[in-house]
mmCIF file of C-alpha atoms in Angstrom:
data_model
loop_
_atom_site.group_PDB
_atom_site.id
_atom_site.type_symbol
_atom_site.label_atom_id
_atom_site.label_comp_id
_atom_site.label_asym_id
_atom_site.label_seq_id
_atom_site.Cartn_x
_atom_site.Cartn_y
_atom_site.Cartn_z
ATOM 1 C CA MET A 1 25.053 -1.521 10.990
ATOM 2 C CA ASP A 2 23.139 0.919 13.134
ATOM 3 C CA ARG A 3 19.401 0.686 12.619
ATOM 4 C CA ARG A 4 19.096 4.345 11.621
ATOM 5 C CA ASP A 5 21.649 3.835 8.936
ATOM 6 C CA ARG A 6 19.725 0.831 7.576
ATOM 7 C CA GLU A 7 16.531 2.917 7.588
ATOM 8 C CA GLN A 8 18.285 5.801 5.858
ATOM 9 C CA ILE A 9 19.408 3.546 3.037
ATOM 10 C CA SER A 10 15.875 2.048 2.683
ATOM 11 C CA ARG A 11 14.282 5.539 2.608
ATOM 12 C CA CYS A 12 16.618 7.019 0.138
ATOM 13 C CA CYS A 13 17.195 4.036 -2.220
ATOM 14 C CA GLU A 14 14.289 4.815 -4.579
ATOM 15 C CA GLY A 15 15.394 8.452 -4.973
ATOM 16 C CA ILE A 16 19.099 7.924 -5.474
ATOM 17 C CA ALA A 17 19.188 4.752 -7.626
ATOM 18 C CA SER A 18 18.730 6.647 -10.910
ATOM 19 C CA LYS A 19 21.615 8.894 -10.063
ATOM 20 C CA VAL A 20 24.118 6.179 -9.315
ATOM 21 C CA ASP A 21 26.674 5.069 -11.877
ATOM 22 C CA MET A 22 27.187 1.584 -10.527
ATOM 23 C CA ALA A 23 29.896 0.700 -13.036
ATOM 24 C CA LYS A 24 31.985 3.366 -11.101
ATOM 25 C CA LEU A 25 30.634 2.666 -7.642
ATOM 26 C CA LEU A 26 30.853 -1.109 -7.472
ATOM 27 C CA PRO A 27 34.742 -1.254 -7.869
ATOM 28 C CA LYS A 28 34.983 1.166 -4.922
ATOM 29 C CA LEU A 29 32.559 -0.974 -2.926
ATOM 30 C CA LEU A 30 34.821 -3.907 -3.438
ATOM 31 C CA GLU A 31 37.956 -1.927 -2.754
ATOM 32 C CA ASN A 32 36.554 -0.595 0.512
ATOM 33 C CA LYS A 33 35.348 -4.079 1.639
ATOM 34 C CA VAL A 34 31.736 -3.308 1.608
ATOM 35 C CA TYR A 35 31.522 -6.481 -0.562
ATOM 36 C CA ASN A 36 34.061 -9.316 -0.948
ATOM 37 C CA ARG A 37 35.138 -10.109 -4.447
ATOM 38 C CA ASP A 38 33.787 -13.609 -4.110
ATOM 39 C CA ASP A 39 30.347 -12.458 -2.960
ATOM 40 C CA VAL A 40 27.729 -14.802 -4.367
ATOM 41 C CA ASN A 41 25.766 -11.817 -5.785
ATOM 42 C CA ILE A 42 28.643 -10.414 -7.879
ATOM 43 C CA PRO A 43 28.044 -12.645 -11.009
ATOM 44 C CA ARG A 44 24.361 -11.933 -11.074
ATOM 45 C CA TRP A 45 24.891 -8.132 -10.647
ATOM 46 C CA MET A 46 27.514 -8.010 -13.314
ATOM 47 C CA LYS A 47 25.108 -9.411 -15.984
ATOM 48 C CA ASN A 48 23.229 -6.056 -15.927
ATOM 49 C CA ILE A 49 25.141 -3.693 -13.757
ATOM 50 C CA GLU A 50 23.403 -0.440 -14.861
ATOM 51 C CA ALA A 51 19.779 -1.749 -14.540
ATOM 52 C CA GLN A 52 17.778 0.144 -11.951
ATOM 53 C CA ASP A 53 16.709 -3.177 -10.212
ATOM 54 C CA THR A 54 20.412 -4.135 -9.946
ATOM 55 C CA VAL A 55 21.425 -0.732 -8.604
ATOM 56 C CA LYS A 56 18.724 -0.875 -5.907
ATOM 57 C CA ASP A 57 19.633 -4.512 -4.997
ATOM 58 C CA ILE A 58 23.223 -3.597 -4.461
ATOM 59 C CA LEU A 59 22.373 -0.522 -2.357
ATOM 60 C CA LEU A 60 19.788 -2.330 -0.202
ATOM 61 C CA THR A 61 22.135 -5.384 0.312
ATOM 62 C CA VAL A 62 24.592 -2.985 1.931
ATOM 63 C CA ARG A 63 22.322 -3.081 4.963
ATOM 64 C CA THR A 64 23.323 -6.631 5.656
ATOM 65 C CA ARG A 65 27.112 -6.251 5.347
ATOM 66 C CA GLY A 66 28.296 -5.548 8.892
ATOM 67 C CA PRO A 67 28.927 -2.619 11.303
ATOM 68 C CA ASN A 68 31.269 -0.707 8.984
ATOM 69 C CA ALA A 69 29.274 -1.094 5.805
ATOM 70 C CA PHE A 70 27.406 2.277 6.008
ATOM 71 C CA LYS A 71 30.682 4.235 6.634
ATOM 72 C CA ASN A 72 32.517 2.433 3.834
ATOM 73 C CA LEU A 73 29.569 3.050 1.528
ATOM 74 C CA ILE A 74 29.841 6.815 2.125
ATOM 75 C CA ILE A 75 33.594 6.609 1.489
ATOM 76 C CA SER A 76 32.955 4.625 -1.769
ATOM 77 C CA LEU A 77 30.385 7.156 -2.978
ATOM 78 C CA LYS A 78 32.822 10.089 -2.462
ATOM 79 C CA GLN A 79 35.588 8.259 -4.194
ATOM 80 C CA SER A 80 33.390 7.518 -7.298
ATOM 81 C CA ASP A 81 32.133 11.026 -7.922
ATOM 82 C CA HIS A 82 28.796 10.568 -5.998
ATOM 83 C CA GLU A 83 29.380 13.312 -3.427
ATOM 84 C CA ASN A 84 25.850 14.571 -3.530
ATOM 85 C CA ILE A 85 24.471 11.093 -2.835
ATOM 86 C CA ALA A 86 26.887 10.641 0.090
ATOM 87 C CA ASN A 87 25.747 13.995 1.474
ATOM 88 C CA LEU A 88 22.074 12.981 1.167
ATOM 89 C CA LEU A 89 22.680 9.697 3.023
ATOM 90 C CA GLU A 90 24.537 11.575 5.769
ATOM 91 C CA GLY A 91 21.963 14.430 5.842
ATOM 92 C CA ARG A 92 20.166 12.964 8.911
ATOM 93 C CA ASN A 93 23.106 14.152 11.064
ATOM 94 C CA ASN A 94 23.189 17.723 9.622
ATOM 95 C CA THR A 95 21.342 19.756 12.142
ATOM 96 C CA ASN A 96 21.848 22.999 10.161
ATOM 97 C CA ASN A 97 19.376 21.885 7.502
ATOM 98 C CA ASN A 98 15.675 22.346 7.872
ATOM 99 C CA THR A 99 13.242 19.430 8.058
ATOM 100 C CA ARG A 100 12.308 19.448 4.386
ATOM 101 C CA GLN A 101 15.911 19.281 3.258
ATOM 102 C CA LYS A 102 16.442 16.187 5.348
ATOM 103 C CA ASP A 103 13.241 14.451 4.317
ATOM 104 C CA PRO A 104 13.562 11.234 2.215
ATOM 105 C CA PRO A 105 11.966 11.220 -1.191
ATOM 106 C CA LEU A 106 8.583 9.964 0.170
ATOM 107 C CA ASP A 107 8.332 12.850 2.566
ATOM 108 C CA HIS A 108 9.094 15.162 -0.209
ATOM 109 C CA HIS A 109 5.930 14.185 -1.966
ATOM 110 C CA ILE A 110 3.744 14.349 1.119
ATOM 111 C CA TRP A 111 4.964 17.644 2.401
ATOM 112 C CA SER A 112 5.578 19.469 -0.903
ATOM 113 C CA ASP A 113 2.998 21.768 -2.563
ATOM 114 C CA GLU A 114 2.781 19.454 -5.602
ATOM 115 C CA PRO A 115 0.933 16.072 -5.663
ATOM 116 C CA LEU A 116 2.641 12.841 -6.681
ATOM 117 C CA THR A 117 3.266 12.273 -10.332
ATOM 118 C CA ILE A 118 2.034 8.840 -11.400
ATOM 119 C CA LYS A 119 4.159 6.877 -13.773
ATOM 120 C CA VAL A 120 3.647 3.130 -13.615
ATOM 121 C CA ARG A 121 6.456 0.562 -14.167
ATOM 122 C CA LYS A 122 5.019 -1.991 -16.531
ATOM 123 C CA ALA A 123 5.545 -5.702 -16.136
ATOM 124 C CA THR A 124 7.707 -7.544 -18.595
ATOM 125 C CA LYS A 125 6.515 -11.082 -17.908
ATOM 126 C CA PHE A 126 3.534 -12.693 -16.321
ATOM 127 C CA LEU A 127 4.111 -13.711 -12.690
ATOM 128 C CA ASP A 128 0.782 -15.587 -12.176
ATOM 129 C CA CYS A 129 1.712 -19.050 -13.329
ATOM 130 C CA GLU A 130 4.824 -20.578 -11.690
ATOM 131 C CA TYR A 131 4.639 -21.153 -8.001
ATOM 132 C CA ASP A 132 5.987 -23.468 -5.303
ATOM 133 C CA LYS A 133 3.589 -23.829 -2.307
ATOM 134 C CA ILE A 134 1.313 -20.836 -2.534
ATOM 135 C CA GLU A 135 -0.894 -20.702 -5.546
ATOM 136 C CA ARG A 136 -1.306 -17.534 -7.740
ATOM 137 C CA TYR A 137 -4.473 -15.874 -8.933
ATOM 138 C CA PRO A 138 -4.790 -15.773 -12.775
ATOM 139 C CA MET A 139 -4.212 -12.137 -13.727
ATOM 140 C CA ARG A 140 -4.173 -11.759 -17.514
ATOM 141 C CA SER A 141 -7.602 -10.358 -18.543
ATOM 142 C CA LYS A 142 -7.905 -7.227 -20.633
ATOM 143 C CA PRO A 143 -9.007 -5.073 -18.884
ATOM 144 C CA ARG A 144 -7.235 -6.480 -15.837
ATOM 145 C CA GLY A 145 -10.122 -5.675 -13.507
ATOM 146 C CA LEU A 146 -12.745 -3.134 -12.552
ATOM 147 C CA VAL A 147 -11.993 -0.434 -9.892
ATOM 148 C CA LEU A 148 -14.725 1.550 -8.005
ATOM 149 C CA ILE A 149 -13.476 4.770 -6.402
ATOM 150 C CA ILE A 150 -15.822 6.787 -4.079
ATOM 151 C CA THR A 151 -14.425 10.087 -2.782
ATOM 152 C CA ASN A 152 -16.406 12.165 -0.409
ATOM 153 C CA ILE A 153 -15.157 15.785 -0.053
ATOM 154 C CA TYR A 154 -18.078 18.080 0.830
ATOM 155 C CA TYR A 155 -20.491 17.362 3.693
ATOM 156 C CA GLU A 156 -24.013 18.746 4.461
ATOM 157 C CA LEU A 157 -23.147 19.829 8.033
ATOM 158 C CA SER A 158 -20.645 22.580 8.587
ATOM 159 C CA TYR A 159 -18.859 20.744 11.518
ATOM 160 C CA GLU A 160 -17.651 18.107 9.008
ATOM 161 C CA LYS A 161 -14.720 19.793 7.390
ATOM 162 C CA PRO A 162 -14.406 19.446 3.527
ATOM 163 C CA ARG A 163 -11.627 17.091 2.497
ATOM 164 C CA PHE A 164 -10.212 19.311 -0.261
ATOM 165 C CA SER A 165 -6.928 17.530 -0.879
ATOM 166 C CA ALA A 166 -8.759 14.166 -1.287
ATOM 167 C CA GLU A 167 -9.348 15.349 -4.911
ATOM 168 C CA ASN A 168 -5.599 14.550 -5.457
ATOM 169 C CA ASP A 169 -6.076 11.116 -3.954
ATOM 170 C CA LYS A 170 -8.838 10.425 -6.507
ATOM 171 C CA ILE A 171 -6.864 11.702 -9.468
ATOM 172 C CA ASN A 172 -3.778 9.685 -8.487
ATOM 173 C CA LEU A 173 -5.689 6.453 -7.917
ATOM 174 C CA LYS A 174 -7.613 6.865 -11.162
ATOM 175 C CA LYS A 175 -4.409 7.446 -13.154
ATOM 176 C CA LEU A 176 -2.578 4.612 -11.326
ATOM 177 C CA PHE A 177 -5.068 1.923 -12.082
ATOM 178 C CA GLU A 178 -5.806 3.077 -15.630
ATOM 179 C CA GLU A 179 -2.034 2.924 -16.442
ATOM 180 C CA MET A 180 -2.003 -0.561 -14.857
ATOM 181 C CA GLY A 181 -4.775 -1.727 -17.300
ATOM 182 C CA PHE A 182 -8.025 -1.392 -15.168
ATOM 183 C CA ILE A 183 -11.380 0.162 -15.960
ATOM 184 C CA VAL A 184 -11.928 2.771 -13.270
ATOM 185 C CA VAL A 185 -15.394 4.136 -12.217
ATOM 186 C CA THR A 186 -15.471 7.202 -9.934
ATOM 187 C CA TYR A 187 -18.196 8.790 -7.895
ATOM 188 C CA GLY A 188 -18.060 11.658 -5.385
ATOM 189 C CA ASN A 189 -19.933 13.236 -2.525
ATOM 190 C CA LEU A 190 -22.488 10.494 -1.976
ATOM 191 C CA THR A 191 -24.855 10.181 0.920
ATOM 192 C CA GLY A 192 -24.999 6.968 2.951
ATOM 193 C CA GLN A 193 -27.862 5.602 0.862
ATOM 194 C CA ALA A 194 -26.245 6.594 -2.333
ATOM 195 C CA MET A 195 -23.097 4.897 -1.426
ATOM 196 C CA LYS A 196 -24.924 1.653 -0.786
ATOM 197 C CA ASP A 197 -26.871 1.874 -3.995
ATOM 198 C CA THR A 198 -23.737 2.668 -6.025
ATOM 199 C CA ILE A 199 -21.712 -0.243 -4.522
ATOM 200 C CA LYS A 200 -24.614 -2.661 -4.960
ATOM 201 C CA GLU A 201 -25.069 -1.687 -8.589
ATOM 202 C CA PHE A 202 -21.369 -1.912 -9.237
ATOM 203 C CA SER A 203 -21.316 -5.459 -7.738
ATOM 204 C CA LYS A 204 -24.091 -6.514 -10.210
ATOM 205 C CA ARG A 205 -22.183 -5.453 -13.279
ATOM 206 C CA ASP A 206 -22.129 -8.255 -15.838
ATOM 207 C CA ASP A 207 -18.691 -7.378 -17.158
ATOM 208 C CA LEU A 208 -17.171 -8.429 -13.844
ATOM 209 C CA ARG A 209 -17.386 -11.940 -15.243
ATOM 210 C CA LYS A 210 -14.806 -11.025 -17.927
ATOM 211 C CA VAL A 211 -12.099 -9.631 -15.555
ATOM 212 C CA ASP A 212 -9.726 -11.269 -13.276
ATOM 213 C CA SER A 213 -9.944 -8.892 -10.276
ATOM 214 C CA CYS A 214 -11.846 -6.054 -8.578
ATOM 215 C CA PHE A 215 -10.869 -3.159 -6.346
ATOM 216 C CA VAL A 216 -13.263 -0.987 -4.203
ATOM 217 C CA ILE A 217 -11.618 2.153 -2.775
ATOM 218 C CA ILE A 218 -13.510 4.580 -0.587
ATOM 219 C CA THR A 219 -11.908 7.787 0.848
ATOM 220 C CA SER A 220 -14.104 9.712 3.275
ATOM 221 C CA HIS A 221 -14.529 10.856 6.768
ATOM 222 C CA GLY A 222 -15.150 7.925 9.097
ATOM 223 C CA THR A 223 -15.635 6.935 12.676
ATOM 224 C CA GLY A 224 -16.148 3.963 14.924
ATOM 225 C CA ASP A 225 -19.634 3.088 16.137
ATOM 226 C CA GLU A 226 -20.672 1.879 19.620
ATOM 227 C CA GLU A 227 -19.877 -1.763 18.712
ATOM 228 C CA ASN A 228 -16.430 -0.899 17.357
ATOM 229 C CA ASN A 229 -17.460 -1.292 13.779
ATOM 230 C CA THR A 230 -15.844 1.122 11.309
ATOM 231 C CA GLU A 231 -18.434 3.390 9.815
ATOM 232 C CA ILE A 232 -18.077 5.339 6.484
ATOM 233 C CA GLN A 233 -19.552 8.807 6.701
ATOM 234 C CA GLY A 234 -21.715 9.737 3.885
ATOM 235 C CA THR A 235 -22.313 13.389 3.003
ATOM 236 C CA ASP A 236 -25.527 13.262 5.139
ATOM 237 C CA TYR A 237 -23.767 11.940 8.263
ATOM 238 C CA HIS A 238 -25.048 13.208 11.617
ATOM 239 C CA ASN A 239 -23.280 12.235 14.944
ATOM 240 C CA ALA A 240 -25.446 10.947 17.867
ATOM 241 C CA SER A 241 -25.779 14.363 19.475
ATOM 242 C CA ARG A 242 -27.432 15.921 16.356
ATOM 243 C CA GLN A 243 -30.981 15.669 15.188
ATOM 244 C CA GLY A 244 -31.784 14.079 11.860
ATOM 245 C CA ASN A 245 -31.659 10.697 10.208
ATOM 246 C CA TYR A 246 -28.901 9.357 7.879
ATOM 247 C CA GLU A 247 -28.053 5.971 6.343
ATOM 248 C CA LYS A 248 -25.309 4.274 8.157
ATOM 249 C CA VAL A 249 -22.725 2.468 6.058
ATOM 250 C CA LEU A 250 -20.286 -0.020 7.588
ATOM 251 C CA CYS A 251 -17.078 -1.268 5.926
ATOM 252 C CA SER A 252 -18.202 -4.885 6.594
ATOM 253 C CA GLU A 253 -21.456 -4.135 4.662
ATOM 254 C CA VAL A 254 -19.533 -2.993 1.648
ATOM 255 C CA CYS A 255 -17.699 -6.387 1.498
ATOM 256 C CA ASP A 256 -21.019 -8.251 1.909
ATOM 257 C CA TYR A 257 -21.990 -7.022 -1.591
ATOM 258 C CA PHE A 258 -19.165 -9.116 -3.061
ATOM 259 C CA THR A 259 -19.492 -12.484 -1.403
ATOM 260 C CA ALA A 260 -19.702 -15.496 -3.709
ATOM 261 C CA GLU A 261 -23.472 -15.565 -3.239
ATOM 262 C CA ALA A 262 -24.145 -11.849 -3.716
ATOM 263 C CA CYS A 263 -21.617 -11.481 -6.619
ATOM 264 C CA PRO A 264 -21.087 -14.796 -8.361
ATOM 265 C CA GLN A 265 -19.308 -12.926 -11.255
ATOM 266 C CA LEU A 266 -16.282 -12.531 -8.988
ATOM 267 C CA ALA A 267 -16.420 -15.941 -7.265
ATOM 268 C CA GLU A 268 -12.806 -17.214 -6.604
ATOM 269 C CA LYS A 269 -11.357 -14.113 -7.980
ATOM 270 C CA PRO A 270 -9.431 -11.539 -5.851
ATOM 271 C CA LYS A 271 -11.439 -8.688 -4.379
ATOM 272 C CA ILE A 272 -9.495 -5.939 -2.648
ATOM 273 C CA PHE A 273 -11.169 -3.289 -0.493
ATOM 274 C CA ILE A 274 -9.287 -0.142 0.477
ATOM 275 C CA PHE A 275 -10.686 2.276 3.101
ATOM 276 C CA GLN A 276 -9.000 5.627 3.560
ATOM 277 C CA LEU A 277 -10.867 7.101 6.556
ATOM 278 C CA CYS A 278 -10.682 7.709 10.285
ATOM 279 C CA ARG A 279 -11.951 4.933 12.511
ATOM 280 C CA GLY A 280 -12.322 6.908 15.667
ATOM 281 C CA LYS A 281 -10.585 9.792 17.582
ATOM 282 C CA LYS A 282 -7.501 8.058 19.057
ATOM 283 C CA LYS A 283 -4.066 9.481 18.116
ATOM 284 C CA GLN A 284 -1.086 7.028 18.101
ATOM 285 C CA LYS A 285 2.165 8.434 19.647
ATOM 286 C CA GLY A 286 5.545 7.254 18.518
ATOM 287 C CA VAL A 287 7.407 5.438 21.293
ATOM 288 C CA ALA A 288 11.118 4.912 21.844
ATOM 289 C CA HIS A 289 10.799 1.114 22.140
ATOM 290 C CA CYS A 290 8.086 -1.269 23.050
ATOM 291 C CA ARG A 291 7.834 -5.080 23.290
ATOM 292 C CA ILE A 292 4.369 -6.145 24.278
ATOM 293 C CA THR A 293 2.855 -9.549 23.500
ATOM 294 C CA THR A 294 -0.083 -11.540 24.559
ATOM 295 C CA ASP A 295 -0.455 -15.354 24.350
ATOM 296 C CA THR A 296 -3.931 -16.817 24.110
ATOM 297 C CA CYS A 297 -4.746 -20.471 23.837
ATOM 298 C CA VAL A 298 -8.364 -21.465 23.012
ATOM 299 C CA MET A 299 -9.217 -25.110 23.407
ATOM 300 C CA LYS A 300 -12.086 -26.556 21.455
ATOM 301 C CA PRO A 301 -14.122 -29.165 23.380
ATOM 302 C CA ALA A 302 -14.243 -32.627 22.100
ATOM 303 C CA THR A 303 -17.428 -33.594 20.230
ATOM 304 C CA ASP A 304 -19.036 -36.939 19.580
ATOM 305 C CA GLU A 305 -21.065 -35.602 16.641
ATOM 306 C CA PRO A 306 -20.776 -37.858 13.650
ATOM 307 C CA ASN A 307 -19.160 -36.631 10.476
ATOM 308 C CA LEU A 308 -21.540 -34.843 8.095
ATOM 309 C CA GLU A 309 -22.013 -36.440 4.781
ATOM 310 C CA ILE A 310 -20.218 -34.475 2.067
ATOM 311 C CA SER A 311 -22.423 -33.169 -0.705
ATOM 312 C CA PRO A 312 -21.502 -34.128 -4.267
ATOM 313 C CA ILE A 313 -22.434 -30.603 -5.428
ATOM 314 C CA GLN A 314 -19.334 -28.436 -6.088
ATOM 315 C CA THR A 315 -19.403 -25.344 -3.869
ATOM 316 C CA THR A 316 -17.190 -22.478 -2.865
ATOM 317 C CA ARG A 317 -16.928 -20.403 0.360
ATOM 318 C CA ASN A 318 -19.075 -17.405 0.526
ATOM 319 C CA TYR A 319 -16.444 -15.150 2.154
ATOM 320 C CA SER A 320 -13.294 -16.003 0.213
ATOM 321 C CA ASP A 321 -10.657 -14.279 -1.956
ATOM 322 C CA ILE A 322 -11.234 -10.955 -0.051
ATOM 323 C CA LEU A 323 -8.553 -8.557 1.203
ATOM 324 C CA VAL A 324 -9.584 -5.643 3.377
ATOM 325 C CA VAL A 325 -7.058 -2.811 3.835
ATOM 326 C CA GLN A 326 -7.676 0.019 6.286
ATOM 327 C CA SER A 327 -5.439 3.118 6.381
ATOM 328 C CA THR A 328 -5.411 3.085 10.166
ATOM 329 C CA LEU A 329 -6.133 0.986 13.190
ATOM 330 C CA PRO A 330 -9.616 0.585 14.782
ATOM 331 C CA GLY A 331 -10.503 3.593 16.905
ATOM 332 C CA HIS A 332 -7.731 5.753 15.454
ATOM 333 C CA VAL A 333 -7.544 8.796 13.160
ATOM 334 C CA SER A 334 -6.047 8.738 9.548
ATOM 335 C CA TYR A 335 -3.848 11.592 8.493
ATOM 336 C CA ARG A 336 -4.155 13.651 5.325
ATOM 337 C CA ASP A 337 -1.985 16.422 4.126
ATOM 338 C CA SER A 338 -4.212 19.534 3.450
ATOM 339 C CA VAL A 339 -2.488 20.101 0.075
ATOM 340 C CA THR A 340 -1.240 16.853 -1.492
ATOM 341 C CA GLY A 341 -3.696 14.320 0.014
ATOM 342 C CA SER A 342 -3.747 11.445 2.535
ATOM 343 C CA TRP A 343 -0.595 9.793 3.750
ATOM 344 C CA PHE A 344 -1.709 6.308 3.037
ATOM 345 C CA ILE A 345 -3.087 6.837 -0.478
ATOM 346 C CA GLN A 346 0.051 8.754 -1.597
ATOM 347 C CA ILE A 347 2.269 5.935 -0.356
ATOM 348 C CA LEU A 348 -0.085 3.437 -1.963
ATOM 349 C CA CYS A 349 0.159 5.090 -5.368
ATOM 350 C CA LYS A 350 4.007 5.419 -5.010
ATOM 351 C CA VAL A 351 4.506 1.788 -4.033
ATOM 352 C CA PHE A 352 2.063 0.331 -6.653
ATOM 353 C CA MET A 353 3.502 2.283 -9.567
ATOM 354 C CA ASN A 354 7.130 1.292 -8.663
ATOM 355 C CA TYR A 355 6.714 -2.281 -7.391
ATOM 356 C CA ALA A 356 3.483 -3.822 -8.652
ATOM 357 C CA HIS A 357 5.386 -5.224 -11.714
ATOM 358 C CA THR A 358 7.504 -7.493 -9.450
ATOM 359 C CA HIS A 359 5.704 -7.942 -6.112
ATOM 360 C CA HIS A 360 2.411 -9.625 -5.136
ATOM 361 C CA ILE A 361 -0.250 -7.517 -3.538
ATOM 362 C CA GLN A 362 0.167 -8.503 0.129
ATOM 363 C CA ASP A 363 3.865 -7.483 -0.164
ATOM 364 C CA LEU A 364 2.815 -4.251 -1.666
ATOM 365 C CA PHE A 365 0.685 -3.438 1.359
ATOM 366 C CA ASN A 366 3.585 -4.504 3.609
ATOM 367 C CA LEU A 367 5.795 -2.074 1.799
ATOM 368 C CA ILE A 368 3.136 0.635 2.190
ATOM 369 C CA ASP A 369 3.049 0.135 5.943
ATOM 370 C CA ALA A 370 6.870 0.231 6.155
ATOM 371 C CA GLU A 371 6.960 3.575 4.528
ATOM 372 C CA LEU A 372 3.921 4.844 6.554
ATOM 373 C CA LYS A 373 5.997 3.894 9.685
ATOM 374 C CA GLN A 374 8.438 6.696 8.842
ATOM 375 C CA LEU A 375 5.885 9.528 8.983
ATOM 376 C CA ARG A 376 5.138 11.630 12.008
ATOM 377 C CA THR A 377 3.160 14.773 12.834
ATOM 378 C CA MET A 378 4.684 17.745 14.552
ATOM 379 C CA ARG A 379 3.554 16.131 17.799
ATOM 380 C CA ASN A 380 5.106 12.884 17.060
ATOM 381 C CA GLU A 381 1.828 11.297 16.074
ATOM 382 C CA CYS A 382 1.896 8.356 13.722
ATOM 383 C CA GLN A 383 -0.303 5.985 11.853
ATOM 384 C CA THR A 384 -0.514 2.110 11.390
ATOM 385 C CA SER A 385 -2.386 0.495 8.498
ATOM 386 C CA SER A 386 -4.010 -2.830 8.785
ATOM 387 C CA MET A 387 -4.740 -5.747 6.356
ATOM 388 C CA GLN A 388 -7.405 -8.434 6.878
ATOM 389 C CA SER A 389 -7.460 -11.554 4.803
ATOM 390 C CA LEU A 390 -10.818 -13.337 4.257
ATOM 391 C CA GLY A 391 -9.719 -16.487 2.526
ATOM 392 C CA PHE A 392 -7.253 -14.474 0.415
ATOM 393 C CA ASN A 393 -4.895 -17.435 0.280
ATOM 394 C CA LYS A 394 -3.124 -17.031 -3.086
ATOM 395 C CA HIS A 395 -0.535 -14.573 -4.263
ATOM 396 C CA CYS A 396 -1.968 -11.875 -6.529
ATOM 397 C CA TYR A 397 0.516 -10.314 -9.061
ATOM 398 C CA LEU A 398 -1.225 -7.557 -10.984
ATOM 399 C CA ASN A 399 1.115 -7.743 -14.044
ATOM 400 C CA PRO A 400 0.489 -4.031 -14.711
ATOM 401 C CA GLY A 401 0.185 -3.017 -18.345
ATOM 402 C CA LEU A 402 1.064 -6.452 -19.666
ATOM 403 C CA PHE A 403 -1.403 -8.314 -21.920
ATOM 404 C CA MET A 404 -1.137 -11.305 -24.111
ATOM 405 C CA GLU A 405 -0.557 -9.447 -27.376
ATOM 406 C CA SER A 406 2.231 -7.387 -25.578
#
């Protein structure tokens, strides 16, 4: 199957699944040889043919069914009274439509005049116990965890433009995590020193002992400093060419408040940091195709030092169980729609509310970047998110909205 056809199915699947009558479509898919009648998936699908997860699975599996599968999918849709859906999937070739008419459902939210509507799909069973090789973080506490959201919109200096649409990011994030079962604490328009004080105070909360996880989310202007560190701009930020002092806040400093030593209440519990901010001025351009790789081999010198005696005291690593997610790459800008909010946060809310009930958190962020990959500015500028694991070596299923009494 053509790559563009696979991507079109991936983009549209979420939006069309609820409109598909799979009881009518599947016979046509078999008739038109999209699937063979002895396909190993058929018995599993037939157990609950109308379930949304089943419909999505059938549609997405089409991507793996050979060079003619997309064409035969379109034929099957038209033969089973799904003409509108067939037209939507073929819409990428209709040059008479304007850009918004061709946009997939994700783009509709980002370019529309209305922000995303949050509606979390709740978990039906706990996914934090059974595992094969990779352990899973326990995730059953009520509340599930604590979330700190800091949103800077207005700045003291006129050259730092207000981030008006970031208000929608804050509203969406708050509703998302509250529906998933978290306690959410929000602050806005903080100076550098106020941010540090607020984060430190939050990290000292005694009720962190009673929950299974913690999120810290900061949306603000940002930049990269002279040492390539990512700096969060408080409302009192001044660049190097301006007079005046301000308190510098680095993303790495934020994480330092939550090490096992600084925050023992969260030792060995998952701590997720999300930063929606620019990290420099660079703008990434989309390219037709690029295969660039580098191989590096670092050899450690042999040592004759004797083995250190192991202490009988039980300890844990200071930097551990930490996941740091940035909306863009080092040195690059992060895009925000002036009406609905930032690209990254909108996609994050969309992915979490739809998939957190079945996917662990690293996969959720992979899905977010996969959707972010589809977005471009008018000048073909794009954005790549990044994820850094600091000893985050277990799978983390959030089990949204599910508690023991449920």
